[in-house]
mmCIF file of C-alpha atoms and ligand atoms in Angstrom:
data_model
loop_
_atom_site.group_PDB
_atom_site.id
_atom_site.type_symbol
_atom_site.label_atom_id
_atom_site.label_comp_id
_atom_site.label_asym_id
_atom_site.label_seq_id
_atom_site.Cartn_x
_atom_site.Cartn_y
_atom_site.Cartn_z
ATOM 1 C CA MET C 1 105.238 90.330 25.833
ATOM 2 C CA SER C 2 106.377 87.784 28.028
ATOM 3 C CA ASP C 3 110.138 88.274 29.356
ATOM 4 C CA LEU C 4 110.648 84.742 29.186
ATOM 5 C CA PRO C 5 113.262 83.406 26.887
ATOM 6 C CA ALA C 6 112.741 82.717 23.308
ATOM 7 C CA HIS C 7 113.142 79.156 24.336
ATOM 8 C CA VAL C 8 111.095 78.630 27.489
ATOM 9 C CA LEU C 9 108.187 80.634 25.024
ATOM 10 C CA GLU C 10 109.097 77.728 22.536
ATOM 11 C CA ASN C 11 109.180 74.719 24.387
ATOM 12 C CA ARG C 12 105.913 75.860 26.026
ATOM 13 C CA ARG C 13 103.842 76.152 23.403
ATOM 14 C CA TYR C 14 105.734 73.187 22.011
ATOM 15 C CA TRP C 15 104.250 71.583 25.777
ATOM 16 C CA ASP C 16 101.118 73.022 26.025
ATOM 17 C CA GLN C 17 100.694 71.113 23.026
ATOM 18 C CA VAL C 18 101.225 67.925 22.968
ATOM 19 C CA ALA C 19 100.529 67.491 26.514
ATOM 20 C CA ASP C 20 97.439 65.384 25.801
ATOM 21 C CA GLN C 21 100.027 62.166 24.623
ATOM 22 C CA TRP C 22 101.408 62.186 27.424
ATOM 23 C CA VAL C 23 98.678 61.355 29.834
ATOM 24 C CA ALA C 24 98.650 57.826 29.355
ATOM 25 C CA SER C 25 101.596 57.364 30.545
ATOM 26 C CA GLY C 26 101.917 59.630 33.325
ATOM 27 C CA GLU C 27 98.600 57.895 34.705
ATOM 28 C CA ARG C 28 100.400 54.473 34.694
ATOM 29 C CA ASP C 29 103.354 55.858 36.378
ATOM 30 C CA TRP C 30 101.454 56.987 38.914
ATOM 31 C CA ARG C 31 100.908 54.157 40.114
ATOM 32 C CA GLN C 32 104.374 53.021 40.309
ATOM 33 C CA GLU C 33 105.481 52.669 43.311
ATOM 34 C CA THR C 34 109.008 51.746 43.119
ATOM 35 C CA PRO C 35 110.419 54.044 40.666
ATOM 36 C CA VAL C 36 111.921 53.459 37.140
ATOM 37 C CA TRP C 37 113.245 56.066 35.055
ATOM 38 C CA GLY C 38 114.564 57.378 31.456
ATOM 39 C CA ILE C 39 113.074 55.517 28.877
ATOM 40 C CA TRP C 40 113.728 52.097 29.159
ATOM 41 C CA ARG C 41 112.617 51.605 32.624
ATOM 42 C CA VAL C 42 115.172 50.699 34.529
ATOM 43 C CA SER C 43 114.972 50.214 37.931
ATOM 44 C CA GLU C 44 115.891 52.132 40.992
ATOM 45 C CA ALA C 45 117.098 48.926 42.736
ATOM 46 C CA ARG C 46 119.828 49.234 40.517
ATOM 47 C CA TYR C 47 120.869 52.860 39.747
ATOM 48 C CA SER C 48 119.191 54.735 42.409
ATOM 49 C CA LEU C 49 118.303 58.216 41.753
ATOM 50 C CA LEU C 50 116.772 58.993 45.554
ATOM 51 C CA PRO C 51 117.222 58.304 48.281
ATOM 52 C CA GLU C 52 115.713 56.097 49.982
ATOM 53 C CA ASP C 53 113.882 57.814 53.437
ATOM 54 C CA MET C 54 112.869 61.391 52.278
ATOM 55 C CA SER C 55 111.391 62.361 55.498
ATOM 56 C CA GLY C 56 111.841 65.838 56.541
ATOM 57 C CA LEU C 57 113.656 66.535 52.967
ATOM 58 C CA ASP C 58 112.451 69.360 51.050
ATOM 59 C CA ALA C 59 112.411 67.966 46.980
ATOM 60 C CA ILE C 60 111.917 69.778 44.127
ATOM 61 C CA GLU C 61 111.082 68.667 40.397
ATOM 62 C CA LEU C 62 112.236 70.564 37.990
ATOM 63 C CA GLY C 63 110.794 70.317 34.538
ATOM 64 C CA CYS C 64 107.827 67.691 37.034
ATOM 65 C CA GLY C 65 106.194 67.516 33.296
ATOM 66 C CA THR C 66 103.083 64.643 34.445
ATOM 67 C CA GLY C 67 104.217 64.743 38.830
ATOM 68 C CA TYR C 68 105.158 61.036 38.877
ATOM 69 C CA VAL C 69 108.715 61.654 40.124
ATOM 70 C CA SER C 70 107.100 64.298 42.917
ATOM 71 C CA SER C 71 105.143 61.505 43.565
ATOM 72 C CA TRP C 72 107.592 58.892 44.794
ATOM 73 C CA MET C 73 109.100 61.733 46.705
ATOM 74 C CA ALA C 74 106.682 62.297 47.688
ATOM 75 C CA ARG C 75 106.043 58.106 48.857
ATOM 76 C CA ARG C 76 109.712 58.461 50.749
ATOM 77 C CA GLY C 77 108.744 61.346 53.042
ATOM 78 C CA ALA C 78 109.262 64.489 50.896
ATOM 79 C CA GLN C 79 107.534 67.755 50.773
ATOM 80 C CA VAL C 80 107.899 68.434 46.777
ATOM 81 C CA VAL C 81 107.164 71.277 45.211
ATOM 82 C CA GLY C 82 107.215 70.139 41.307
ATOM 83 C CA ILE C 83 107.930 73.327 38.650
ATOM 84 C CA ASP C 84 107.161 73.232 35.235
ATOM 85 C CA ASN C 85 106.174 74.929 31.799
ATOM 86 C CA SER C 86 102.895 74.059 30.874
ATOM 87 C CA ALA C 87 100.367 74.340 32.242
ATOM 88 C CA ARG C 88 98.395 71.911 30.446
ATOM 89 C CA GLN C 89 100.796 69.269 31.844
ATOM 90 C CA LEU C 90 100.440 70.447 34.909
ATOM 91 C CA GLU C 91 96.453 69.900 34.867
ATOM 92 C CA THR C 92 97.470 66.297 34.471
ATOM 93 C CA ALA C 93 100.076 66.436 37.554
ATOM 94 C CA GLN C 94 97.260 67.527 39.882
ATOM 95 C CA ARG C 95 94.140 65.681 38.639
ATOM 96 C CA LEU C 96 96.707 62.503 38.853
ATOM 97 C CA ALA C 97 98.526 64.199 42.630
ATOM 98 C CA ASP C 98 94.175 64.492 44.242
ATOM 99 C CA GLU C 99 93.684 61.664 42.703
ATOM 100 C CA HIS C 100 96.132 59.180 44.700
ATOM 101 C CA GLY C 101 95.715 62.199 47.662
ATOM 102 C CA VAL C 102 99.394 62.745 47.942
ATOM 103 C CA ALA C 103 99.977 66.053 48.677
ATOM 104 C CA LEU C 104 102.359 68.099 45.721
ATOM 105 C CA THR C 105 102.977 72.123 45.833
ATOM 106 C CA LEU C 106 102.950 72.876 41.850
ATOM 107 C CA ILE C 107 104.544 75.409 40.608
ATOM 108 C CA HIS C 108 103.449 77.101 36.355
ATOM 109 C CA GLY C 109 107.175 78.170 35.815
ATOM 110 C CA ASN C 110 110.254 78.359 34.393
ATOM 111 C CA ALA C 111 113.227 76.021 36.089
ATOM 112 C CA GLU C 112 115.728 78.325 35.163
ATOM 113 C CA ALA C 113 114.441 81.027 37.638
ATOM 114 C CA VAL C 114 112.065 79.351 39.166
ATOM 115 C CA PRO C 115 110.534 81.636 42.081
ATOM 116 C CA ARG C 116 111.484 80.546 44.805
ATOM 117 C CA PRO C 117 114.573 82.091 48.434
ATOM 118 C CA ASP C 118 117.792 80.578 47.837
ATOM 119 C CA ALA C 119 119.221 77.824 49.688
ATOM 120 C CA SER C 120 115.084 76.696 50.102
ATOM 121 C CA PHE C 121 116.335 72.632 48.988
ATOM 122 C CA ASP C 122 117.960 69.628 50.476
ATOM 123 C CA PHE C 123 117.468 66.923 46.784
ATOM 124 C CA ALA C 124 116.370 68.338 43.312
ATOM 125 C CA ILE C 125 115.792 65.904 41.003
ATOM 126 C CA SER C 126 115.237 65.773 36.602
ATOM 127 C CA GLU C 127 114.097 62.826 34.773
ATOM 128 C CA TYR C 128 113.888 64.851 31.149
ATOM 129 C CA GLY C 129 112.521 68.139 32.175
ATOM 130 C CA ALA C 130 114.589 71.060 32.764
ATOM 131 C CA ALA C 131 118.177 68.212 31.938
ATOM 132 C CA ILE C 132 116.918 68.527 28.716
ATOM 133 C CA TRP C 133 114.992 71.397 27.767
ATOM 134 C CA CYS C 134 116.055 74.290 30.090
ATOM 135 C CA ASP C 135 119.488 76.240 29.047
ATOM 136 C CA PRO C 136 122.179 74.286 31.803
ATOM 137 C CA ARG C 137 124.616 77.964 31.648
ATOM 138 C CA VAL C 138 121.115 78.733 33.779
ATOM 139 C CA TRP C 139 119.439 75.942 35.708
ATOM 140 C CA ILE C 140 122.511 74.138 36.851
ATOM 141 C CA PRO C 141 123.131 77.303 38.377
ATOM 142 C CA GLU C 142 119.791 77.779 38.956
ATOM 143 C CA ALA C 143 119.515 74.330 40.890
ATOM 144 C CA TYR C 144 122.520 75.136 42.619
ATOM 145 C CA ARG C 145 120.994 78.198 44.426
ATOM 146 C CA LEU C 146 118.079 77.022 45.359
ATOM 147 C CA LEU C 147 119.791 73.967 47.497
ATOM 148 C CA ARG C 148 120.831 74.130 50.818
ATOM 149 C CA PRO C 149 125.212 73.160 51.506
ATOM 150 C CA GLY C 150 125.436 69.207 51.004
ATOM 151 C CA GLY C 151 122.088 69.174 49.580
ATOM 152 C CA GLN C 152 121.913 66.608 46.229
ATOM 153 C CA LEU C 153 120.836 67.449 42.622
ATOM 154 C CA VAL C 154 120.205 63.838 40.467
ATOM 155 C CA PHE C 155 119.609 64.576 36.805
ATOM 156 C CA LEU C 156 118.698 62.280 33.800
ATOM 157 C CA GLY C 157 118.277 63.053 29.964
ATOM 158 C CA ASN C 158 119.751 62.309 26.708
ATOM 159 C CA SER C 159 123.949 61.517 26.682
ATOM 160 C CA PRO C 160 125.664 64.206 24.298
ATOM 161 C CA LEU C 161 126.887 60.380 21.989
ATOM 162 C CA SER C 162 123.318 60.160 21.211
ATOM 163 C CA LEU C 163 122.985 63.714 19.966
ATOM 164 C CA VAL C 164 126.504 62.985 17.943
ATOM 165 C CA CYS C 165 123.722 59.513 16.151
ATOM 166 C CA THR C 166 120.955 61.833 15.840
ATOM 167 C CA PRO C 167 119.558 62.342 12.325
ATOM 168 C CA MET C 168 118.726 65.532 11.252
ATOM 169 C CA ASP C 169 115.588 65.099 11.217
ATOM 170 C CA GLY C 170 115.185 63.762 14.841
ATOM 171 C CA SER C 171 114.042 59.790 12.821
ATOM 172 C CA THR C 172 115.815 56.834 15.149
ATOM 173 C CA LEU C 173 119.330 57.151 15.608
ATOM 174 C CA VAL C 174 122.259 56.145 13.339
ATOM 175 C CA GLU C 175 126.067 54.064 14.427
ATOM 176 C CA HIS C 176 127.292 56.863 12.990
ATOM 177 C CA LEU C 177 128.048 60.571 13.949
ATOM 178 C CA VAL C 178 126.047 62.938 11.918
ATOM 179 C CA ARG C 179 126.265 66.327 14.066
ATOM 180 C CA ASP C 180 129.865 67.663 15.389
ATOM 181 C CA TYR C 181 130.255 66.637 19.352
ATOM 182 C CA PHE C 182 131.950 69.155 20.520
ATOM 183 C CA ALA C 183 129.870 72.146 18.907
ATOM 184 C CA ILE C 184 126.947 70.128 21.260
ATOM 185 C CA ASP C 185 125.179 72.937 23.092
ATOM 186 C CA ARG C 186 121.096 74.264 21.651
ATOM 187 C CA ILE C 187 119.054 71.901 18.977
ATOM 188 C CA ASP C 188 116.252 73.671 18.168
ATOM 189 C CA TRP C 189 113.507 71.303 16.818
ATOM 190 C CA SER C 190 111.502 73.807 15.561
ATOM 191 C CA GLU C 191 113.261 74.172 12.303
ATOM 192 C CA LEU C 192 112.313 70.669 11.074
ATOM 193 C CA GLY C 193 109.636 71.317 8.191
ATOM 194 C CA ASP C 194 107.286 68.353 9.817
ATOM 195 C CA ASP C 195 108.899 67.874 13.464
ATOM 196 C CA GLU C 196 105.914 69.247 15.646
ATOM 197 C CA GLY C 197 108.762 71.869 18.032
ATOM 198 C CA GLY C 198 110.886 72.765 20.967
ATOM 199 C CA VAL C 199 114.135 73.166 21.752
ATOM 200 C CA GLU C 200 116.319 70.913 23.633
ATOM 201 C CA PHE C 201 119.665 71.545 24.998
ATOM 202 C CA ASN C 202 123.121 68.807 26.323
ATOM 203 C CA LEU C 203 126.439 69.617 26.015
ATOM 204 C CA PRO C 204 129.770 67.995 25.721
ATOM 205 C CA LEU C 205 130.880 65.515 28.703
ATOM 206 C CA SER C 206 133.487 68.859 28.839
ATOM 207 C CA GLY C 207 131.122 71.012 29.079
ATOM 208 C CA TRP C 208 129.546 69.944 31.598
ATOM 209 C CA PHE C 209 131.902 69.443 34.224
ATOM 210 C CA LYS C 210 133.050 72.924 33.300
ATOM 211 C CA LEU C 211 129.989 74.226 33.821
ATOM 212 C CA PHE C 212 129.494 72.102 37.199
ATOM 213 C CA ARG C 213 133.177 73.213 38.882
ATOM 214 C CA GLU C 214 132.162 77.058 37.550
ATOM 215 C CA VAL C 215 129.079 76.202 39.825
ATOM 216 C CA GLY C 216 130.390 74.664 42.694
ATOM 217 C CA PHE C 217 129.465 71.972 42.525
ATOM 218 C CA LEU C 218 131.348 68.191 42.857
ATOM 219 C CA VAL C 219 130.614 65.451 40.619
ATOM 220 C CA GLU C 220 130.279 62.343 42.842
ATOM 221 C CA ASP C 221 128.245 60.281 39.995
ATOM 222 C CA TYR C 222 128.300 59.770 36.423
ATOM 223 C CA LEU C 223 126.195 56.987 34.937
ATOM 224 C CA GLU C 224 125.685 56.229 31.628
ATOM 225 C CA ILE C 225 121.826 53.485 31.131
ATOM 226 C CA GLN C 226 121.625 50.616 29.250
ATOM 227 C CA PRO C 227 118.363 49.015 28.456
ATOM 228 C CA PRO C 228 117.815 45.244 30.649
ATOM 229 C CA PRO C 229 118.148 42.514 29.186
ATOM 230 C CA ASN C 230 115.198 41.889 28.417
ATOM 231 C CA VAL C 231 114.040 44.217 27.040
ATOM 232 C CA SER C 232 114.166 44.301 22.658
ATOM 233 C CA ASP C 233 112.227 47.089 21.645
ATOM 234 C CA GLU C 234 112.963 50.547 20.038
ATOM 235 C CA ARG C 235 110.905 53.761 21.958
ATOM 236 C CA PHE C 236 111.064 56.902 20.983
ATOM 237 C CA TYR C 237 113.558 57.593 18.643
ATOM 238 C CA VAL C 238 116.282 54.956 19.477
ATOM 239 C CA THR C 239 116.347 51.267 19.629
ATOM 240 C CA ALA C 240 117.477 48.764 22.595
ATOM 241 C CA ALA C 241 119.573 47.316 20.098
ATOM 242 C CA TRP C 242 121.756 51.135 19.724
ATOM 243 C CA ALA C 243 121.545 51.232 23.684
ATOM 244 C CA ARG C 244 123.064 48.988 24.581
ATOM 245 C CA ARG C 245 125.684 49.093 22.734
ATOM 246 C CA TYR C 246 125.660 53.239 22.899
ATOM 247 C CA PRO C 247 124.941 55.370 26.263
ATOM 248 C CA ALA C 248 121.540 56.640 25.127
ATOM 249 C CA GLU C 249 120.726 57.660 28.310
ATOM 250 C CA GLN C 250 122.786 59.647 30.837
ATOM 251 C CA VAL C 251 122.840 60.529 34.524
ATOM 252 C CA TRP C 252 124.265 63.112 36.614
ATOM 253 C CA LYS C 253 124.259 63.003 40.680
ATOM 254 C CA LEU C 254 126.052 66.835 41.768
ATOM 255 C CA ARG C 255 126.770 67.793 45.244
ATOM 256 C CA LYS C 256 126.574 71.019 46.656
ATOM 257 C CA PRO C 257 129.807 71.256 48.879
ATOM 258 C CA PRO C 258 128.105 70.752 52.967
ATOM 259 C CA LEU C 259 129.387 73.940 55.351
ATOM 260 C CA PRO C 260 133.197 73.509 56.975
ATOM 261 C CA SER C 261 132.547 72.124 60.521
HETATM 262 C C1 SAM E 301 109.133 64.663 29.414
HETATM 263 S S1 SAM E 301 108.627 65.835 30.352
HETATM 264 C C2 SAM E 301 109.546 65.294 32.051
HETATM 265 C C3 SAM E 301 108.911 65.201 33.234
HETATM 266 C C4 SAM E 301 108.076 63.968 33.933
HETATM 267 N N1 SAM E 301 109.854 63.131 33.375
HETATM 268 C C5 SAM E 301 107.575 63.708 32.441
HETATM 269 O O1 SAM E 301 107.612 62.549 32.079
HETATM 270 O O2 SAM E 301 105.790 63.636 32.819
HETATM 271 C C6 SAM E 301 109.424 67.577 29.666
HETATM 272 C C7 SAM E 301 108.338 68.552 31.156
HETATM 273 O O3 SAM E 301 109.653 69.995 30.717
HETATM 274 C C8 SAM E 301 108.703 70.469 31.424
HETATM 275 N N2 SAM E 301 109.592 71.609 30.592
HETATM 276 C C9 SAM E 301 110.096 72.083 29.666
HETATM 277 N N3 SAM E 301 110.914 73.392 29.278
HETATM 278 C C10 SAM E 301 110.873 73.800 31.386
HETATM 279 C C11 SAM E 301 111.310 74.775 31.409
HETATM 280 N N4 SAM E 301 111.626 75.990 31.573
HETATM 281 N N5 SAM E 301 110.735 75.050 32.857
HETATM 282 C C12 SAM E 301 109.889 74.248 33.295
HETATM 283 N N6 SAM E 301 109.596 72.622 33.250
HETATM 284 C C13 SAM E 301 110.238 72.722 31.255
HETATM 285 C C14 SAM E 301 107.967 70.331 29.630
HETATM 286 O O4 SAM E 301 106.502 71.136 30.186
HETATM 287 C C15 SAM E 301 107.285 68.533 29.936
HETATM 288 O O5 SAM E 301 106.603 68.720 30.828
#
């Protein structure tokens, strides 16, 4: 019997099952020298999710998937650890790291309980990894534990508003509210008959702020991402027209307070 929580086991099953569908986009993003973020592939120049120079930094990607974010950090000079719950996703990440000659340390495990000592990292990031697939009440304190004083956590995922406008069957976002905003928490897609599954998490904005305050993080920035002007298609479950009017994606930039001097 595994002692992993039920949602971690379900997400492992789900991500191992769909990993093949993410190989091509992983290969594309490993070829991408300049980072682009989220479903609209917005530019790093506009949103600045990574420190420009990461020389000498210890960085971790929580839910690294195919590892392209890790590759961008390594190319900026960081020593990078990527942890992911799916062995199949990590197979792609390791193959691409070998092909591109980028050194990454990849761990098969749960980003809610990372097998690394306290204060091991200067920078932690998640793009649709722990950011949406892990329980925030567990992975946010875990990220705090892993960071050194003064370290930064950046994560990107679905906005709470996007979930309120996501139909119960997970189909394309609508322009009216279909879920209770204050009840946003755990969404179990495996309960839908024809869905491939997975358990996702989010919180109302006040819930995120409360959690950060309780854990000890300082909020440095909160971004609501819009598609670039030249984008007009539908991606995954949201149209560009929707996301131009309402925030489909959010980015949090948090800081573990530095030690007093
Ligand atoms: C959409 S991918 C995001 C990663 C990366 N940006 C990418 O697109 O390849 C989501 C990843 O989160 C991972 N994941 C889900 N639950 C996790 C957990 N508890 N611990 C670590 N990784 C997890 C999945 O295995 C999957 O590889």
